Coordinates of C-alpha atoms and ligand atoms in Angstrom, one line a residue:
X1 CA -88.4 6.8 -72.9
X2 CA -86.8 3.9 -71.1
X3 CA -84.1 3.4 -73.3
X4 CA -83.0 7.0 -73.9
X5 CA -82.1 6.9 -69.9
X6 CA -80.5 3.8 -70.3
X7 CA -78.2 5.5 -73.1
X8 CA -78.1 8.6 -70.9
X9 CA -76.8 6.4 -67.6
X10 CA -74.6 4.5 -70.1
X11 CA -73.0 7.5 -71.6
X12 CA -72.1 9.3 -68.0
X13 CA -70.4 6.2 -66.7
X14 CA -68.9 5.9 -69.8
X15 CA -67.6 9.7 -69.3
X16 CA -66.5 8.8 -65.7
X17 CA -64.5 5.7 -66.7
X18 CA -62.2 7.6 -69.0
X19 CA -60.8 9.2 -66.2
X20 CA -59.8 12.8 -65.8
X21 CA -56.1 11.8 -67.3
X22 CA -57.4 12.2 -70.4
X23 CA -58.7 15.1 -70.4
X24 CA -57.7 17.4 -73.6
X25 CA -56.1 20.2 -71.0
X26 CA -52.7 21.7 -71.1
X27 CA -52.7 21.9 -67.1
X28 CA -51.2 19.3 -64.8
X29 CA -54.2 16.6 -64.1
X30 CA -55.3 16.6 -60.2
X31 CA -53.5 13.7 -58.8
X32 CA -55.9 12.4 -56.0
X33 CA -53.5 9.3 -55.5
X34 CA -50.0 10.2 -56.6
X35 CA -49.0 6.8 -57.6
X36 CA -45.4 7.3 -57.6
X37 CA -45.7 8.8 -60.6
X38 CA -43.6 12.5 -58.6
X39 CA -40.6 11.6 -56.7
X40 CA -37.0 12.9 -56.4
X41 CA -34.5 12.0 -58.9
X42 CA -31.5 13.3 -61.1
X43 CA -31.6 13.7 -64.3
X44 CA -28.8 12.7 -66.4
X45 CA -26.0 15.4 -66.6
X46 CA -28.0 17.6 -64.4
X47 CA -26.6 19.8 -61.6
X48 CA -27.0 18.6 -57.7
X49 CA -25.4 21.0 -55.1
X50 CA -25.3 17.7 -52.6
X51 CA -21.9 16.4 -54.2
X52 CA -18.9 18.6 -53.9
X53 CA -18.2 18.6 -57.6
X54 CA -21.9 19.5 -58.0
X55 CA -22.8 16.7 -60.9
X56 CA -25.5 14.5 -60.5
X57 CA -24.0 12.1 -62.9
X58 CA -21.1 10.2 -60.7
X59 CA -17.8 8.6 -62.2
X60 CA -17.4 4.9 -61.4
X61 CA -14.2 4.5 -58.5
X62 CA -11.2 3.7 -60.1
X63 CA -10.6 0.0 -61.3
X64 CA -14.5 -0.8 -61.4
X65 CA -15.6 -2.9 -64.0
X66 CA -18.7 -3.8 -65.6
X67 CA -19.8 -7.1 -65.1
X68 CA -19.4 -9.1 -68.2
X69 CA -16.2 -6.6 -69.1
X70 CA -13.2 -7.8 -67.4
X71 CA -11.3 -8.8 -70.6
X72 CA -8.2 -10.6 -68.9
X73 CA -7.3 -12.8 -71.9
X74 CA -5.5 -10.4 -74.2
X75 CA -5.3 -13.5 -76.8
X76 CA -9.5 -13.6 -76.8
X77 CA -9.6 -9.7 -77.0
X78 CA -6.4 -8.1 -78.9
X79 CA -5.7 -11.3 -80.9
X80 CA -1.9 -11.0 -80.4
X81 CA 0.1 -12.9 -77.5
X82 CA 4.2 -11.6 -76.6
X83 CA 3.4 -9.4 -80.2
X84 CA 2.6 -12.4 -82.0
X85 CA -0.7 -12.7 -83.5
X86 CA -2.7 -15.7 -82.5
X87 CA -2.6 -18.7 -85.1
X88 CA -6.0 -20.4 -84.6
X89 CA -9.7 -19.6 -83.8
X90 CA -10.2 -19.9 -79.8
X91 CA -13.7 -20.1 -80.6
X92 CA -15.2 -23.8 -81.5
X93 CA -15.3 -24.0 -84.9
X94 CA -19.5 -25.5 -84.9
X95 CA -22.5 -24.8 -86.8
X96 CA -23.8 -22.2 -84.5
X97 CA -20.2 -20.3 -84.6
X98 CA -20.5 -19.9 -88.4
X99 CA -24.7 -19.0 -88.3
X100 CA -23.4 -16.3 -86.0
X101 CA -20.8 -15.4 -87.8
X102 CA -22.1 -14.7 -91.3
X103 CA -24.6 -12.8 -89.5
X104 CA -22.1 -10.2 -88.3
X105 CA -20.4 -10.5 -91.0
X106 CA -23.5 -10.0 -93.7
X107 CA -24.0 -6.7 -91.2
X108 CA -20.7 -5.2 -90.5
X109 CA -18.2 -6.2 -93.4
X110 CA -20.5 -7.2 -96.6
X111 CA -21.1 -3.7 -97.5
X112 CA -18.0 -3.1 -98.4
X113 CA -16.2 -6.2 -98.5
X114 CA -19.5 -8.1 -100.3
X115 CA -21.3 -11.0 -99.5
X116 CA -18.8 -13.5 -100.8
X117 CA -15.4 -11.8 -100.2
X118 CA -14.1 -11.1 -103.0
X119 CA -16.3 -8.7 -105.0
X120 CA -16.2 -5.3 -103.7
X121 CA -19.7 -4.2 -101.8
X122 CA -22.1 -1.3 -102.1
X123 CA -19.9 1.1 -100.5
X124 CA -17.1 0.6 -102.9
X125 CA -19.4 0.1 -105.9
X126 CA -20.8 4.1 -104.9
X127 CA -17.3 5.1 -104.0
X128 CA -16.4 3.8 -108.1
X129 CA -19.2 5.5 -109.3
X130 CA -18.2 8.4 -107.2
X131 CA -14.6 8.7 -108.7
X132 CA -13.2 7.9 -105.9
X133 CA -10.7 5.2 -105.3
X134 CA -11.3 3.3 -102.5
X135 CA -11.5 -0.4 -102.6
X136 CA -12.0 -3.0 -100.2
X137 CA -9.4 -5.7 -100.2
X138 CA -10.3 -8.6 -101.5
X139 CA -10.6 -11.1 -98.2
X140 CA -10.4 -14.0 -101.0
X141 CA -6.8 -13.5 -102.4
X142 CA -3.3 -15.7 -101.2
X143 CA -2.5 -12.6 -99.2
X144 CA -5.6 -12.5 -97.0
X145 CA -5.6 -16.3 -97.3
X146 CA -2.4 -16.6 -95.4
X147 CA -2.8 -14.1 -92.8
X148 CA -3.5 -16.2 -89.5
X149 CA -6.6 -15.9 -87.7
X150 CA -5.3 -12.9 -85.1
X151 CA -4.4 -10.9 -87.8
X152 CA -7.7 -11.3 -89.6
X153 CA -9.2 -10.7 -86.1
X154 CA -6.9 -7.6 -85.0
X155 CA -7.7 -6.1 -88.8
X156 CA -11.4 -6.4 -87.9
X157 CA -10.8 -5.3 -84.3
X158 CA -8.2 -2.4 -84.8
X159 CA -8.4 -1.5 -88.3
X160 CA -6.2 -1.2 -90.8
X161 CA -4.8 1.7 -93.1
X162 CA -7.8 3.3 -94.8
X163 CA -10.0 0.7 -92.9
X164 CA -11.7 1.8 -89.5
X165 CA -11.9 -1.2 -86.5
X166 CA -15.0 -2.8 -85.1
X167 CA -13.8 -3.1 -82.1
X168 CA -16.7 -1.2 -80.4
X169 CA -19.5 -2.2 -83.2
X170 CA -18.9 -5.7 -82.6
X171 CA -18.1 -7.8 -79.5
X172 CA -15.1 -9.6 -79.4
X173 CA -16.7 -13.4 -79.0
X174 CA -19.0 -11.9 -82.5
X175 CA -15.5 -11.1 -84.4
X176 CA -14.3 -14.0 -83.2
X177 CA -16.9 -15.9 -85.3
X178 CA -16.7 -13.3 -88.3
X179 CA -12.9 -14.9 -89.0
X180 CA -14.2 -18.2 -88.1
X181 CA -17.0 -17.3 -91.6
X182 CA -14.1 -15.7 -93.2
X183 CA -12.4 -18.6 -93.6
X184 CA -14.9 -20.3 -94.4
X185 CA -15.4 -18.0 -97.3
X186 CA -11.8 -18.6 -98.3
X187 CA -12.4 -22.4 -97.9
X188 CA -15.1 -22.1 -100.5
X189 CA -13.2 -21.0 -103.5
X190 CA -10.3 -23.0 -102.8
X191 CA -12.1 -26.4 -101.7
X192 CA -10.3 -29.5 -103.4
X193 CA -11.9 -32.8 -104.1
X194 CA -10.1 -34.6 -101.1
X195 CA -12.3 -31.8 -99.2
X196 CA -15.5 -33.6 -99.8
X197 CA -16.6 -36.9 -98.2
X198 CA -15.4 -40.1 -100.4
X199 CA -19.1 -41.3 -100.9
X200 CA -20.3 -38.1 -102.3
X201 CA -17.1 -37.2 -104.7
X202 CA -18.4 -39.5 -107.8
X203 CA -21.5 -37.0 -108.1
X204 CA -19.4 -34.1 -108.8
X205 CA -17.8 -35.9 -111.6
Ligands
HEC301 C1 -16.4 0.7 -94.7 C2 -15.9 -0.3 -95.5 C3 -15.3 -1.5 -94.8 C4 -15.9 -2.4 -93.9 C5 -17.3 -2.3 -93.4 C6 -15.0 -3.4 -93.6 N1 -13.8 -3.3 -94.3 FE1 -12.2 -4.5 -94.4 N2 -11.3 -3.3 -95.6 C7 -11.8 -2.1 -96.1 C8 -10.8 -1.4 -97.0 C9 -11.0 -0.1 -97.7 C10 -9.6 -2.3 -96.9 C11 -8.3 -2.0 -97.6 C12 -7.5 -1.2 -96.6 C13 -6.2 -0.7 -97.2 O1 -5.4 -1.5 -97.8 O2 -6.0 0.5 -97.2 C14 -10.0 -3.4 -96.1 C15 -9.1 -4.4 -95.8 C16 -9.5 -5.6 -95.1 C17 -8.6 -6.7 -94.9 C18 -7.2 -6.9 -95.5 C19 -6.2 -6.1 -94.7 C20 -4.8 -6.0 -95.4 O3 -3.8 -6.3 -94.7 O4 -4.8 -5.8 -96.6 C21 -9.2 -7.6 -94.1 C22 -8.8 -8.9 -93.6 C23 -10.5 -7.0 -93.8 N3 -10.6 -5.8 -94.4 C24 -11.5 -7.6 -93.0 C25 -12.7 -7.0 -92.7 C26 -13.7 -7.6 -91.8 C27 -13.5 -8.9 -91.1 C28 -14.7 -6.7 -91.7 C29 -16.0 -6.8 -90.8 C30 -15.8 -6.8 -89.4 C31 -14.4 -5.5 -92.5 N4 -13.2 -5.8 -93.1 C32 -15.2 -4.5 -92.7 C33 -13.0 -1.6 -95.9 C34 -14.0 -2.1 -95.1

């Protein structure tokens, strides 16, 4: 007897604790305390008859810019000076430069330029089996070899021919560090023996 009122007790504050928020009804709950969860606001691209042009959404005034965004060095973000394209990497050339790098570059330019540069990724291997021909350069060859660093940068940036730019996929510090991987790429099928440290050379022999 005792325990069946226990377990009836129990089950009506259990009841009252779930609260009437969770109720299974279609109608609005009764909101005894509002907590903030009504107030006035604008929803985006909505109409508002309190600015003259009557949208909610406003334009930022002319020559605002978003913090972070002022790209003053064309060098850094065009990769051409005077119409020139930059010769070296601004970006320190360190471990954490080329981690970063083949990260962005494994993301944004390995599926169609392949993992190692010069075999040709997915998307070319489907466009192949498609008929169509569209290949990738291969970032491994003289050609590409010589480019400087800007032009590898503005190809990445701006695009070239039947390539599309990255510019807005990936920042300019992150493409940056996609040439910086690039070259190292190159550097690893065209490493000569002088390029490894005289103690080690005799265990490549
Ligand atoms: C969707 C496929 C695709 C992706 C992704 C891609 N590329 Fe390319 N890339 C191409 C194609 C196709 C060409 C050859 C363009 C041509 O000659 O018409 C090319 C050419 C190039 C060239 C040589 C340009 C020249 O003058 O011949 C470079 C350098 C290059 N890409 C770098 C990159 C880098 C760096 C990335 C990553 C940010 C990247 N690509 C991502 C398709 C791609």
């Amino acid at each position: 007897m005792k325990i069946s009122i226990y377990a009836g007790v129990l089950s009506i504050a259990a009841l009252a604790l779930t609260g009437c928020a969770d109720m299974k009804t279609r109608n609005t709950p009764l909101q005894v305390f509002p907590d903030m969860k009504k107030q006035a606001k604008y929803k985006p691209q909505a109409a508002s008859a309190f600015f003259p042009d009557g949208r909610a959404s406003r334009r930022p005034p002319a020559g605002t810019v978003a913090q972070g965004q002022l790209n003053e060095d064309e060098a850094f973000t065009t990769g051409i000076v005077d119409g020139m394209y930059v010769g070296k990497n601004p970006l320190p050339i360190t471990r954490a430069t080329l981690e970063r790098g083949r990260q962005k570059y494994e993301t944004y330019c390995s599926p169609c330029h392949s993992r190692t540069g010069g075999e040709v990724g997915i998307v070319g291997r489907k466009s192949i089996a498609a008929g169509l021909v569209w290949l990738p350069a291969n970032l491994l060859e003289p050609r590409v070899k010589e480019m400087t660093d800007g032009e590898i940068y503005s190809v990445a940036t701006n695009g070239r021919r039947s390539m599309h730019g990255y510019k807005y996929q990936v920042s300019d510090h992150d493409r940056w560090a996609i040439v910086a991987y690039v070259r190292a790429l190159q550097r690893a099928t065209s490493g000569s023996l002088e390029d490894v440290p005289a103690e080690l050379r005799s265990e490549l022999r």
